[in-house]
Amino acid sequence: WRRAACSSGALTSAGTIERGTTVSDFDPMEKARGHSMDIAIASIDHAPSSDRSYHLNFIDTPGYPEFRGPALSALAAVETAAIVVDADTGVEHGTLRLMERARERGLCRAIIVNKIDHEHADCVRVMEQLREAFGNGVLPLNLPADNGRRVVDCFTGADGDSDLGPVADWHQRILDQVVEVDEGVMEHFLDGGESGLSPQELHQAFEKALREGHLVPVCFVSARTGVGVAELLQVAEGLFPDPTEANPPPLLRRNGHGDEPLPLQARPADAGGHVIADVFKIVND
């Protein structure tokens, strides 16, 4: 998130893990070990244009399996779970577990492939692993190009080439995946092709595909160089659901008599409604 904060102007420097200057790893033991050990919460206020502004909340969680508990507890506090996979190591056991728990909670899921500039990065292999592990709904929104030196949009654009082949091929795949969740959008698409779809129709179909787990978008980045981070920020702002658009959280009703709790049908978030708080982290200092 620190690169996203720099891209938005919230930070002037992303800091480095090696120097212990990252904002999210603020604990002295985290600085000494060079990795996260607990949840860190941060937010970004970003105004990409004069008529639009966004407030994004990030929960940075540890990646090492020894600290999987905090990562799992953070799922209760988000609308979208963005799972980071390294381009040099690929899908690991922790990836599988977090993706499954996020699916069980009905969360929208996305995958961020980091380290695309690493000397041992193999984005083709990683994409194959992701689709094999999580299905054909795993599709990229952008693609690495020039050996990870830049990324190209394959959701709204179809021109050019990438490290994973022609952009047009992936553009067609994700378009087909998105429109098939809505019969009306599919009808317009079949009648008039891509030009027959309005931006609003495509956006609504995209969010529906996310909510239903029919689509798991992939974004490629390099946290070290910043490649793809501005594009990831645009995706989070424009395509990921806000609390009023996401699936309501799973809730249980207890009667206080020891009976089995019953599922409670939650309503969509409403700023004018009753407050329901879910405490996902307690600190005892």
CSV table of N, CA and C in Angstrom, one decimal, residues 110-264:
chain,number,residue,atom,x,y,z
A,110,ALA,N,-9.4,-10.5,-5.3
A,110,ALA,CA,-8.5,-10.0,-6.4
A,110,ALA,C,-7.1,-10.6,-6.0
A,111,ILE,N,-6.3,-10.7,-7.0
A,111,ILE,CA,-4.9,-11.1,-6.9
A,111,ILE,C,-3.9,-10.1,-7.4
A,112,ILE,N,-2.9,-9.8,-6.6
A,112,ILE,CA,-1.9,-8.8,-7.0
A,112,ILE,C,-0.6,-9.6,-7.2
A,113,VAL,N,-0.1,-9.7,-8.4
A,113,VAL,CA,1.2,-10.4,-8.7
A,113,VAL,C,2.3,-9.3,-8.6
A,114,ASN,N,3.1,-9.5,-7.5
A,114,ASN,CA,4.2,-8.5,-7.3
A,114,ASN,C,5.5,-9.0,-7.8
A,115,LYS,N,6.5,-8.2,-7.8
A,115,LYS,CA,7.9,-8.5,-8.2
A,115,LYS,C,8.0,-8.9,-9.7
A,116,ILE,N,7.2,-8.3,-10.5
A,116,ILE,CA,7.2,-8.6,-11.9
A,116,ILE,C,8.6,-8.3,-12.6
A,117,ASP,N,9.4,-7.5,-11.9
A,117,ASP,CA,10.7,-7.1,-12.4
A,117,ASP,C,11.8,-8.0,-11.9
A,118,HIS,N,11.5,-9.0,-11.0
A,118,HIS,CA,12.5,-9.8,-10.4
A,118,HIS,C,13.2,-10.7,-11.5
A,119,GLU,N,14.5,-10.9,-11.3
A,119,GLU,CA,15.2,-11.7,-12.3
A,119,GLU,C,14.7,-13.1,-12.5
A,120,HIS,N,14.0,-13.6,-11.5
A,120,HIS,CA,13.5,-15.0,-11.7
A,120,HIS,C,11.9,-15.0,-11.9
A,121,ALA,N,11.4,-13.8,-12.1
A,121,ALA,CA,9.9,-13.7,-12.4
A,121,ALA,C,9.5,-14.5,-13.6
A,122,ASP,N,8.4,-15.2,-13.4
A,122,ASP,CA,7.9,-16.0,-14.5
A,122,ASP,C,6.3,-15.8,-14.5
A,123,CYS,N,5.9,-14.7,-15.1
A,123,CYS,CA,4.5,-14.3,-15.0
A,123,CYS,C,3.6,-15.3,-15.8
A,124,VAL,N,4.1,-15.9,-16.9
A,124,VAL,CA,3.3,-16.9,-17.6
A,124,VAL,C,3.0,-18.1,-16.7
A,125,ARG,N,4.1,-18.6,-16.0
A,125,ARG,CA,3.9,-19.7,-15.2
A,125,ARG,C,2.9,-19.4,-14.0
A,126,VAL,N,3.1,-18.2,-13.4
A,126,VAL,CA,2.2,-17.8,-12.3
A,126,VAL,C,0.8,-17.7,-12.7
A,127,MET,N,0.5,-17.1,-13.9
A,127,MET,CA,-0.8,-17.0,-14.4
A,127,MET,C,-1.5,-18.4,-14.6
A,128,GLU,N,-0.7,-19.3,-15.1
A,128,GLU,CA,-1.1,-20.7,-15.3
A,128,GLU,C,-1.5,-21.3,-14.0
A,129,GLN,N,-0.6,-21.1,-13.0
A,129,GLN,CA,-0.9,-21.7,-11.6
A,129,GLN,C,-2.1,-21.1,-11.0
A,130,LEU,N,-2.3,-19.8,-11.2
A,130,LEU,CA,-3.5,-19.2,-10.6
A,130,LEU,C,-4.8,-19.7,-11.2
A,131,ARG,N,-4.8,-19.8,-12.5
A,131,ARG,CA,-6.0,-20.3,-13.2
A,131,ARG,C,-6.3,-21.8,-12.9
A,132,GLU,N,-5.2,-22.6,-12.7
A,132,GLU,CA,-5.3,-24.0,-12.4
A,132,GLU,C,-5.8,-24.1,-10.9
A,133,ALA,N,-5.4,-23.2,-10.0
A,133,ALA,CA,-5.8,-23.4,-8.6
A,133,ALA,C,-7.2,-22.8,-8.4
A,134,PHE,N,-7.6,-21.7,-9.1
A,134,PHE,CA,-8.8,-21.0,-8.7
A,134,PHE,C,-9.8,-20.9,-9.8
A,135,GLY,N,-9.5,-21.5,-11.0
A,135,GLY,CA,-10.5,-21.5,-12.1
A,135,GLY,C,-10.3,-20.5,-13.2
A,136,ASN,N,-11.1,-20.7,-14.2
A,136,ASN,CA,-10.9,-19.8,-15.4
A,136,ASN,C,-11.5,-18.4,-15.2
A,137,GLY,N,-12.1,-18.2,-14.0
A,137,GLY,CA,-12.5,-16.8,-13.7
A,137,GLY,C,-11.4,-15.9,-13.3
A,138,VAL,N,-10.2,-16.5,-13.1
A,138,VAL,CA,-9.0,-15.7,-12.8
A,138,VAL,C,-8.5,-15.1,-14.1
A,139,LEU,N,-8.6,-13.8,-14.2
A,139,LEU,CA,-8.2,-13.1,-15.5
A,139,LEU,C,-7.6,-11.8,-15.2
A,140,PRO,N,-6.6,-11.4,-16.0
A,140,PRO,CA,-5.9,-10.1,-15.7
A,140,PRO,C,-6.6,-8.9,-16.2
A,141,LEU,N,-6.5,-7.8,-15.4
A,141,LEU,CA,-7.0,-6.5,-15.8
A,141,LEU,C,-5.9,-5.8,-16.5
A,142,ASN,N,-4.6,-6.1,-16.2
A,142,ASN,CA,-3.5,-5.6,-17.0
A,142,ASN,C,-2.4,-6.6,-17.1
A,143,LEU,N,-1.5,-6.4,-17.9
A,143,LEU,CA,-0.4,-7.4,-18.2
A,143,LEU,C,0.9,-6.8,-18.2
A,144,PRO,N,1.9,-7.6,-17.7
A,144,PRO,CA,3.3,-7.0,-17.7
A,144,PRO,C,3.8,-7.0,-19.2
A,145,ALA,N,4.7,-6.0,-19.4
A,145,ALA,CA,5.3,-5.9,-20.8
A,145,ALA,C,6.7,-5.5,-20.6
A,146,ASP,N,7.5,-5.7,-21.7
A,146,ASP,CA,8.9,-5.4,-21.7
A,146,ASP,C,9.6,-5.9,-20.5
A,147,ASN,N,9.4,-7.2,-20.2
A,147,ASN,CA,10.0,-7.9,-19.1
A,147,ASN,C,9.8,-7.3,-17.7
A,148,GLY,N,8.5,-6.8,-17.5
A,148,GLY,CA,8.1,-6.3,-16.3
A,148,GLY,C,8.5,-4.8,-16.1
A,149,ARG,N,8.9,-4.1,-17.1
A,149,ARG,CA,9.2,-2.7,-17.0
A,149,ARG,C,8.0,-1.8,-17.1
A,150,ARG,N,6.9,-2.3,-17.5
A,150,ARG,CA,5.6,-1.6,-17.6
A,150,ARG,C,4.4,-2.5,-17.6
A,151,VAL,N,3.2,-2.0,-17.5
A,151,VAL,CA,2.0,-2.8,-17.6
A,151,VAL,C,1.1,-2.2,-18.7
A,152,VAL,N,0.3,-3.1,-19.3
A,152,VAL,CA,-0.6,-2.6,-20.3
A,152,VAL,C,-2.0,-3.0,-19.9
A,153,ASP,N,-3.0,-2.2,-20.1
A,153,ASP,CA,-4.4,-2.4,-19.8
A,153,ASP,C,-5.0,-3.4,-20.8
A,154,CYS,N,-5.6,-4.5,-20.3
A,154,CYS,CA,-6.3,-5.4,-21.2
A,154,CYS,C,-7.8,-5.5,-20.8
A,155,PHE,N,-8.3,-4.7,-20.0
A,155,PHE,CA,-9.7,-4.7,-19.7
A,155,PHE,C,-10.4,-3.7,-20.6
A,156,THR,N,-10.0,-2.4,-20.6
A,156,THR,CA,-10.6,-1.4,-21.4
A,156,THR,C,-9.9,-1.3,-22.8
A,157,GLY,N,-8.7,-1.9,-22.9
A,157,GLY,CA,-7.9,-1.8,-24.2
A,157,GLY,C,-7.6,-3.1,-24.7
A,158,ALA,N,-7.4,-3.2,-26.0
A,158,ALA,CA,-7.1,-4.5,-26.7
A,158,ALA,C,-5.9,-4.4,-27.6
A,159,ASP,N,-5.2,-3.3,-27.6
A,159,ASP,CA,-4.0,-3.1,-28.5
A,159,ASP,C,-2.7,-3.5,-27.9
A,160,GLY,N,-1.8,-3.9,-28.7
A,160,GLY,CA,-0.4,-4.1,-28.3
A,160,GLY,C,-0.1,-5.6,-27.9
A,161,ASP,N,1.1,-5.7,-27.4
A,161,ASP,CA,1.5,-7.1,-27.0
A,161,ASP,C,2.0,-7.0,-25.5
A,162,SER,N,2.2,-8.1,-24.9
A,162,SER,CA,2.6,-8.2,-23.5
A,162,SER,C,3.5,-9.4,-23.3
A,163,ASP,N,4.0,-9.5,-22.1
A,163,ASP,CA,4.8,-10.7,-21.7
A,163,ASP,C,4.0,-12.0,-21.7
A,164,LEU,N,2.7,-11.9,-21.7
A,164,LEU,CA,1.8,-13.0,-21.7
A,164,LEU,C,1.1,-13.2,-23.1
A,165,GLY,N,1.6,-12.5,-24.1
A,165,GLY,CA,1.0,-12.7,-25.4
A,165,GLY,C,0.2,-11.5,-25.8
A,166,PRO,N,-0.5,-11.6,-27.0
A,166,PRO,CA,-1.3,-10.5,-27.5
A,166,PRO,C,-2.3,-10.0,-26.4
A,167,VAL,N,-2.4,-8.7,-26.3
A,167,VAL,CA,-3.4,-8.1,-25.3
A,167,VAL,C,-4.8,-8.4,-25.7
A,168,ALA,N,-5.1,-8.4,-27.0
A,168,ALA,CA,-6.4,-8.7,-27.5
A,168,ALA,C,-7.0,-10.0,-27.0
A,169,ASP,N,-6.2,-11.0,-26.9
A,169,ASP,CA,-6.7,-12.3,-26.5
A,169,ASP,C,-7.2,-12.3,-25.1
A,170,TRP,N,-6.4,-11.6,-24.2
A,170,TRP,CA,-6.9,-11.5,-22.8
A,170,TRP,C,-8.0,-10.5,-22.6
A,171,HIS,N,-8.1,-9.5,-23.4
A,171,HIS,CA,-9.2,-8.6,-23.4
A,171,HIS,C,-10.5,-9.3,-23.7
A,172,GLN,N,-10.5,-10.1,-24.7
A,172,GLN,CA,-11.7,-10.9,-25.1
A,172,GLN,C,-12.1,-11.8,-24.0
A,173,ARG,N,-11.1,-12.5,-23.4
A,173,ARG,CA,-11.5,-13.4,-22.3
A,173,ARG,C,-12.2,-12.8,-21.2
A,174,ILE,N,-11.6,-11.6,-20.7
A,174,ILE,CA,-12.2,-11.0,-19.5
A,174,ILE,C,-13.6,-10.4,-19.9
A,175,LEU,N,-13.7,-9.9,-21.1
A,175,LEU,CA,-15.0,-9.3,-21.5
A,175,LEU,C,-16.0,-10.4,-21.5
A,176,ASP,N,-15.7,-11.5,-22.1
A,176,ASP,CA,-16.7,-12.6,-22.1
A,176,ASP,C,-17.1,-13.0,-20.7
A,177,GLN,N,-16.1,-13.1,-19.8
A,177,GLN,CA,-16.4,-13.5,-18.5
A,177,GLN,C,-17.3,-12.6,-17.7
A,178,VAL,N,-17.1,-11.3,-18.0
A,178,VAL,CA,-17.9,-10.3,-17.3
A,178,VAL,C,-19.3,-10.2,-17.8
A,179,VAL,N,-19.5,-10.2,-19.1
A,179,VAL,CA,-20.9,-9.9,-19.6
A,179,VAL,C,-21.8,-11.1,-19.4
A,180,GLU,N,-21.2,-12.3,-19.2
A,180,GLU,CA,-22.1,-13.5,-19.1
A,180,GLU,C,-22.9,-13.6,-17.8
A,181,VAL,N,-22.6,-12.7,-16.8
A,181,VAL,CA,-23.3,-12.8,-15.6
A,181,VAL,C,-24.6,-12.0,-15.6
A,182,ASP,N,-24.9,-11.3,-16.7
A,182,ASP,CA,-26.1,-10.5,-16.8
A,182,ASP,C,-26.7,-10.7,-18.2
A,183,GLU,N,-27.9,-11.2,-18.2
A,183,GLU,CA,-28.5,-11.5,-19.5
A,183,GLU,C,-28.7,-10.3,-20.4
A,184,GLY,N,-29.1,-9.2,-19.7
A,184,GLY,CA,-29.3,-7.9,-20.5
A,184,GLY,C,-28.1,-7.4,-21.1
A,185,VAL,N,-27.0,-7.4,-20.3
A,185,VAL,CA,-25.7,-7.0,-20.8
A,185,VAL,C,-25.2,-7.9,-21.9
A,186,MET,N,-25.4,-9.2,-21.7
A,186,MET,CA,-25.0,-10.2,-22.7
A,186,MET,C,-25.8,-10.0,-24.0
A,187,GLU,N,-27.0,-9.7,-23.9
A,187,GLU,CA,-27.8,-9.5,-25.1
A,187,GLU,C,-27.3,-8.3,-25.9
A,188,HIS,N,-27.0,-7.2,-25.2
A,188,HIS,CA,-26.5,-6.0,-25.8
A,188,HIS,C,-25.1,-6.3,-26.5
A,189,PHE,N,-24.3,-7.1,-25.8
A,189,PHE,CA,-23.0,-7.4,-26.3
A,189,PHE,C,-23.1,-8.3,-27.6
A,190,LEU,N,-24.0,-9.2,-27.6
A,190,LEU,CA,-24.2,-10.1,-28.8
A,190,LEU,C,-24.8,-9.3,-29.9
A,191,ASP,N,-25.6,-8.3,-29.6
A,191,ASP,CA,-26.2,-7.5,-30.7
A,191,ASP,C,-25.3,-6.5,-31.3
A,192,GLY,N,-24.5,-5.8,-30.4
A,192,GLY,CA,-23.7,-4.7,-30.9
A,192,GLY,C,-22.2,-4.8,-30.6
A,193,GLY,N,-21.8,-6.0,-30.1
A,193,GLY,CA,-20.4,-6.1,-29.7
A,193,GLY,C,-20.0,-5.2,-28.6
A,194,GLU,N,-18.7,-5.0,-28.4
A,194,GLU,CA,-18.2,-4.2,-27.3
A,194,GLU,C,-18.8,-2.8,-27.4
A,195,SER,N,-18.9,-2.2,-28.6
A,195,SER,CA,-19.4,-0.9,-28.7
A,195,SER,C,-20.9,-0.7,-28.3
A,196,GLY,N,-21.6,-1.9,-28.2
A,196,GLY,CA,-23.0,-1.8,-27.8
A,196,GLY,C,-23.2,-1.8,-26.3
A,197,LEU,N,-22.1,-1.8,-25.5
A,197,LEU,CA,-22.2,-1.7,-24.1
A,197,LEU,C,-21.8,-0.3,-23.6
A,198,SER,N,-22.6,0.2,-22.7
A,198,SER,CA,-22.3,1.5,-22.0
A,198,SER,C,-21.3,1.3,-20.9
A,199,PRO,N,-20.5,2.3,-20.5
A,199,PRO,CA,-19.6,2.1,-19.4
A,199,PRO,C,-20.3,1.7,-18.1
A,200,GLN,N,-21.5,2.2,-17.9
A,200,GLN,CA,-22.3,1.9,-16.7
A,200,GLN,C,-22.7,0.4,-16.7
A,201,GLU,N,-23.1,-0.1,-17.9
A,201,GLU,CA,-23.5,-1.5,-18.0
A,201,GLU,C,-22.2,-2.4,-17.7
A,202,LEU,N,-21.1,-2.1,-18.2
A,202,LEU,CA,-19.9,-2.9,-18.0
A,202,LEU,C,-19.5,-2.8,-16.6
A,203,HIS,N,-19.6,-1.7,-16.0
A,203,HIS,CA,-19.2,-1.5,-14.6
A,203,HIS,C,-20.1,-2.4,-13.7
A,204,GLN,N,-21.4,-2.3,-13.9
A,204,GLN,CA,-22.3,-3.1,-13.1
A,204,GLN,C,-22.1,-4.6,-13.2
A,205,ALA,N,-21.9,-5.0,-14.5
A,205,ALA,CA,-21.6,-6.4,-14.7
A,205,ALA,C,-20.3,-6.9,-14.1
A,206,PHE,N,-19.3,-6.0,-14.1
A,206,PHE,CA,-18.0,-6.3,-13.5
A,206,PHE,C,-18.2,-6.5,-12.0
A,207,GLU,N,-18.9,-5.6,-11.3
A,207,GLU,CA,-19.1,-5.8,-9.9
A,207,GLU,C,-19.9,-7.0,-9.5
A,208,LYS,N,-20.9,-7.3,-10.4
A,208,LYS,CA,-21.7,-8.5,-10.1
A,208,LYS,C,-20.9,-9.7,-10.2
A,209,ALA,N,-20.0,-9.8,-11.3
A,209,ALA,CA,-19.1,-10.9,-11.4
A,209,ALA,C,-18.2,-11.1,-10.2
A,210,LEU,N,-17.7,-9.9,-9.7
A,210,LEU,CA,-16.9,-9.9,-8.5
A,210,LEU,C,-17.6,-10.5,-7.3
A,211,ARG,N,-18.8,-10.0,-7.1
A,211,ARG,CA,-19.6,-10.4,-5.9
A,211,ARG,C,-20.0,-11.8,-5.9
A,212,GLU,N,-20.2,-12.4,-7.1
A,212,GLU,CA,-20.6,-13.8,-7.2
A,212,GLU,C,-19.5,-14.7,-7.3
A,213,GLY,N,-18.2,-14.2,-7.3
A,213,GLY,CA,-17.1,-15.0,-7.4
A,213,GLY,C,-16.8,-15.6,-8.8
A,214,HIS,N,-17.5,-15.0,-9.8
A,214,HIS,CA,-17.4,-15.4,-11.2
A,214,HIS,C,-16.1,-14.9,-11.8
A,215,LEU,N,-15.6,-13.8,-11.2
A,215,LEU,CA,-14.4,-13.2,-11.7
A,215,LEU,C,-13.4,-12.9,-10.5
A,216,VAL,N,-12.2,-13.3,-10.7
A,216,VAL,CA,-11.1,-12.9,-9.8
A,216,VAL,C,-10.1,-12.2,-10.6
A,217,PRO,N,-10.1,-10.8,-10.6
A,217,PRO,CA,-9.2,-10.1,-11.4
A,217,PRO,C,-7.7,-10.1,-10.9
A,218,VAL,N,-6.8,-10.0,-11.8
A,218,VAL,CA,-5.4,-10.0,-11.5
A,218,VAL,C,-4.7,-8.7,-11.9
A,219,CYS,N,-3.9,-8.1,-11.1
A,219,CYS,CA,-3.2,-6.9,-11.4
A,219,CYS,C,-1.7,-7.2,-11.2
A,220,PHE,N,-0.9,-6.8,-12.1
A,220,PHE,CA,0.6,-7.0,-12.1
A,220,PHE,C,1.3,-5.7,-11.6
A,221,VAL,N,2.2,-5.8,-10.6
A,221,VAL,CA,2.9,-4.7,-10.1
A,221,VAL,C,4.3,-5.0,-9.7
A,222,SER,N,5.1,-4.0,-9.5
A,222,SER,CA,6.4,-4.1,-8.8
A,222,SER,C,6.4,-3.1,-7.7
A,223,ALA,N,6.3,-3.5,-6.5
A,223,ALA,CA,6.4,-2.6,-5.4
A,223,ALA,C,7.8,-1.9,-5.3
A,224,ARG,N,8.8,-2.6,-5.8
A,224,ARG,CA,10.1,-2.0,-5.7
A,224,ARG,C,10.3,-0.8,-6.7
A,225,THR,N,9.8,-0.9,-7.9
A,225,THR,CA,10.0,0.1,-8.9
A,225,THR,C,8.7,1.0,-9.0
A,226,GLY,N,7.6,0.5,-8.6
A,226,GLY,CA,6.3,1.3,-8.7
A,226,GLY,C,5.6,1.0,-10.0
A,227,VAL,N,6.1,0.1,-10.8
A,227,VAL,CA,5.4,-0.2,-12.1
A,227,VAL,C,4.0,-0.8,-11.7
A,228,GLY,N,3.0,-0.4,-12.3
A,228,GLY,CA,1.7,-0.9,-12.2
A,228,GLY,C,0.9,-0.5,-10.9
A,229,VAL,N,1.5,0.3,-10.1
A,229,VAL,CA,0.9,0.7,-8.8
A,229,VAL,C,-0.2,1.8,-9.1
A,230,ALA,N,0.1,2.7,-9.9
A,230,ALA,CA,-0.9,3.7,-10.3
A,230,ALA,C,-2.1,3.1,-10.9
A,231,GLU,N,-1.9,2.1,-11.8
A,231,GLU,CA,-3.0,1.3,-12.4
A,231,GLU,C,-3.8,0.5,-11.4
A,232,LEU,N,-3.1,0.0,-10.4
A,232,LEU,CA,-3.8,-0.8,-9.3
A,232,LEU,C,-4.7,0.2,-8.5
A,233,LEU,N,-4.2,1.4,-8.3
A,233,LEU,CA,-5.0,2.4,-7.5
A,233,LEU,C,-6.2,2.7,-8.3
A,234,GLN,N,-6.1,2.9,-9.6
A,234,GLN,CA,-7.3,3.2,-10.5
A,234,GLN,C,-8.3,2.0,-10.4
A,235,VAL,N,-7.8,0.8,-10.4
A,235,VAL,CA,-8.7,-0.4,-10.3
A,235,VAL,C,-9.5,-0.4,-9.0
A,236,ALA,N,-8.7,-0.1,-7.9
A,236,ALA,CA,-9.4,-0.1,-6.6
A,236,ALA,C,-10.4,1.0,-6.5
A,237,GLU,N,-10.2,2.1,-7.1
A,237,GLU,CA,-11.1,3.2,-7.0
A,237,GLU,C,-12.3,3.0,-7.9
A,238,GLY,N,-12.0,2.5,-9.1
A,238,GLY,CA,-13.1,2.5,-10.1
A,238,GLY,C,-13.9,1.2,-10.2
A,239,LEU,N,-13.3,0.1,-9.8
A,239,LEU,CA,-13.9,-1.2,-10.0
A,239,LEU,C,-14.2,-2.0,-8.7
A,240,PHE,N,-13.4,-1.9,-7.7
A,240,PHE,CA,-13.7,-2.6,-6.5
A,240,PHE,C,-14.9,-2.0,-5.8
A,241,PRO,N,-15.8,-2.8,-5.2
A,241,PRO,CA,-17.0,-2.3,-4.6
A,241,PRO,C,-16.7,-1.6,-3.3
A,242,ASP,N,-17.5,-0.5,-3.0
A,242,ASP,CA,-17.5,0.1,-1.7
A,242,ASP,C,-18.5,-0.6,-0.8
A,243,PRO,N,-18.6,-0.2,0.5
A,243,PRO,CA,-19.4,-1.0,1.4
A,243,PRO,C,-20.9,-1.1,1.0
A,244,THR,N,-21.4,-0.1,0.3
A,244,THR,CA,-22.8,-0.2,-0.2
A,244,THR,C,-23.0,-1.1,-1.4
A,245,GLU,N,-21.9,-1.5,-2.0
A,245,GLU,CA,-22.0,-2.3,-3.2
A,245,GLU,C,-21.6,-3.8,-3.0
A,246,ALA,N,-20.8,-4.0,-1.9
A,246,ALA,CA,-20.3,-5.3,-1.7
A,246,ALA,C,-21.4,-6.3,-1.1
A,247,ASN,N,-21.0,-7.6,-1.0
A,247,ASN,CA,-21.9,-8.5,-0.4
A,247,ASN,C,-22.0,-8.2,1.1
A,248,PRO,N,-23.2,-8.2,1.7
A,248,PRO,CA,-23.3,-8.0,3.2
A,248,PRO,C,-22.5,-9.1,3.9
A,249,PRO,N,-21.9,-8.8,5.1
A,249,PRO,CA,-21.1,-9.8,5.8
A,249,PRO,C,-22.0,-10.9,6.4
A,250,PRO,N,-21.5,-12.1,6.6
A,250,PRO,CA,-22.3,-13.1,7.2
A,250,PRO,C,-22.5,-12.8,8.7
A,251,LEU,N,-23.7,-12.8,9.2
A,251,LEU,CA,-24.0,-12.5,10.6
A,251,LEU,C,-24.9,-13.7,11.1
A,252,LEU,N,-24.7,-13.9,12.5
A,252,LEU,CA,-25.5,-14.9,13.2
A,252,LEU,C,-26.3,-14.3,14.3
A,253,ARG,N,-27.5,-14.8,14.5
A,253,ARG,CA,-28.3,-14.3,15.6
A,253,ARG,C,-28.3,-15.3,16.7
A,254,ARG,N,-28.0,-14.9,17.9
A,254,ARG,CA,-28.0,-15.7,19.1
A,254,ARG,C,-29.1,-15.3,20.0
A,255,ASN,N,-29.8,-16.3,20.7
A,255,ASN,CA,-30.9,-15.9,21.5
A,255,ASN,C,-30.5,-15.8,23.0
A,256,GLY,N,-29.3,-16.1,23.4
A,256,GLY,CA,-28.8,-16.0,24.7
A,256,GLY,C,-29.2,-17.2,25.6
A,257,HIS,N,-29.8,-18.3,25.0
A,257,HIS,CA,-30.2,-19.4,25.8
A,257,HIS,C,-29.4,-20.7,25.4
A,258,GLY,N,-28.3,-20.5,24.7
A,258,GLY,CA,-27.5,-21.6,24.4
A,258,GLY,C,-27.9,-22.4,23.1
A,259,ASP,N,-28.9,-21.9,22.5
A,259,ASP,CA,-29.4,-22.6,21.2
A,259,ASP,C,-28.4,-22.3,20.1
A,260,GLU,N,-28.5,-23.1,19.1
A,260,GLU,CA,-27.6,-23.0,17.9
A,260,GLU,C,-27.9,-21.6,17.2
A,261,PRO,N,-26.9,-20.8,17.0
A,261,PRO,CA,-27.1,-19.5,16.3
A,261,PRO,C,-27.7,-19.7,14.9
A,262,LEU,N,-28.5,-18.8,14.5
A,262,LEU,CA,-29.2,-18.8,13.2
A,262,LEU,C,-28.6,-17.7,12.3
A,263,PRO,N,-28.5,-18.0,11.0
A,263,PRO,CA,-28.0,-17.0,10.1
A,263,PRO,C,-29.0,-15.8,10.1
A,264,LEU,N,-28.4,-14.6,10.0
A,264,LEU,CA,-29.2,-13.4,10.0
A,264,LEU,C,-29.0,-12.7,8.6
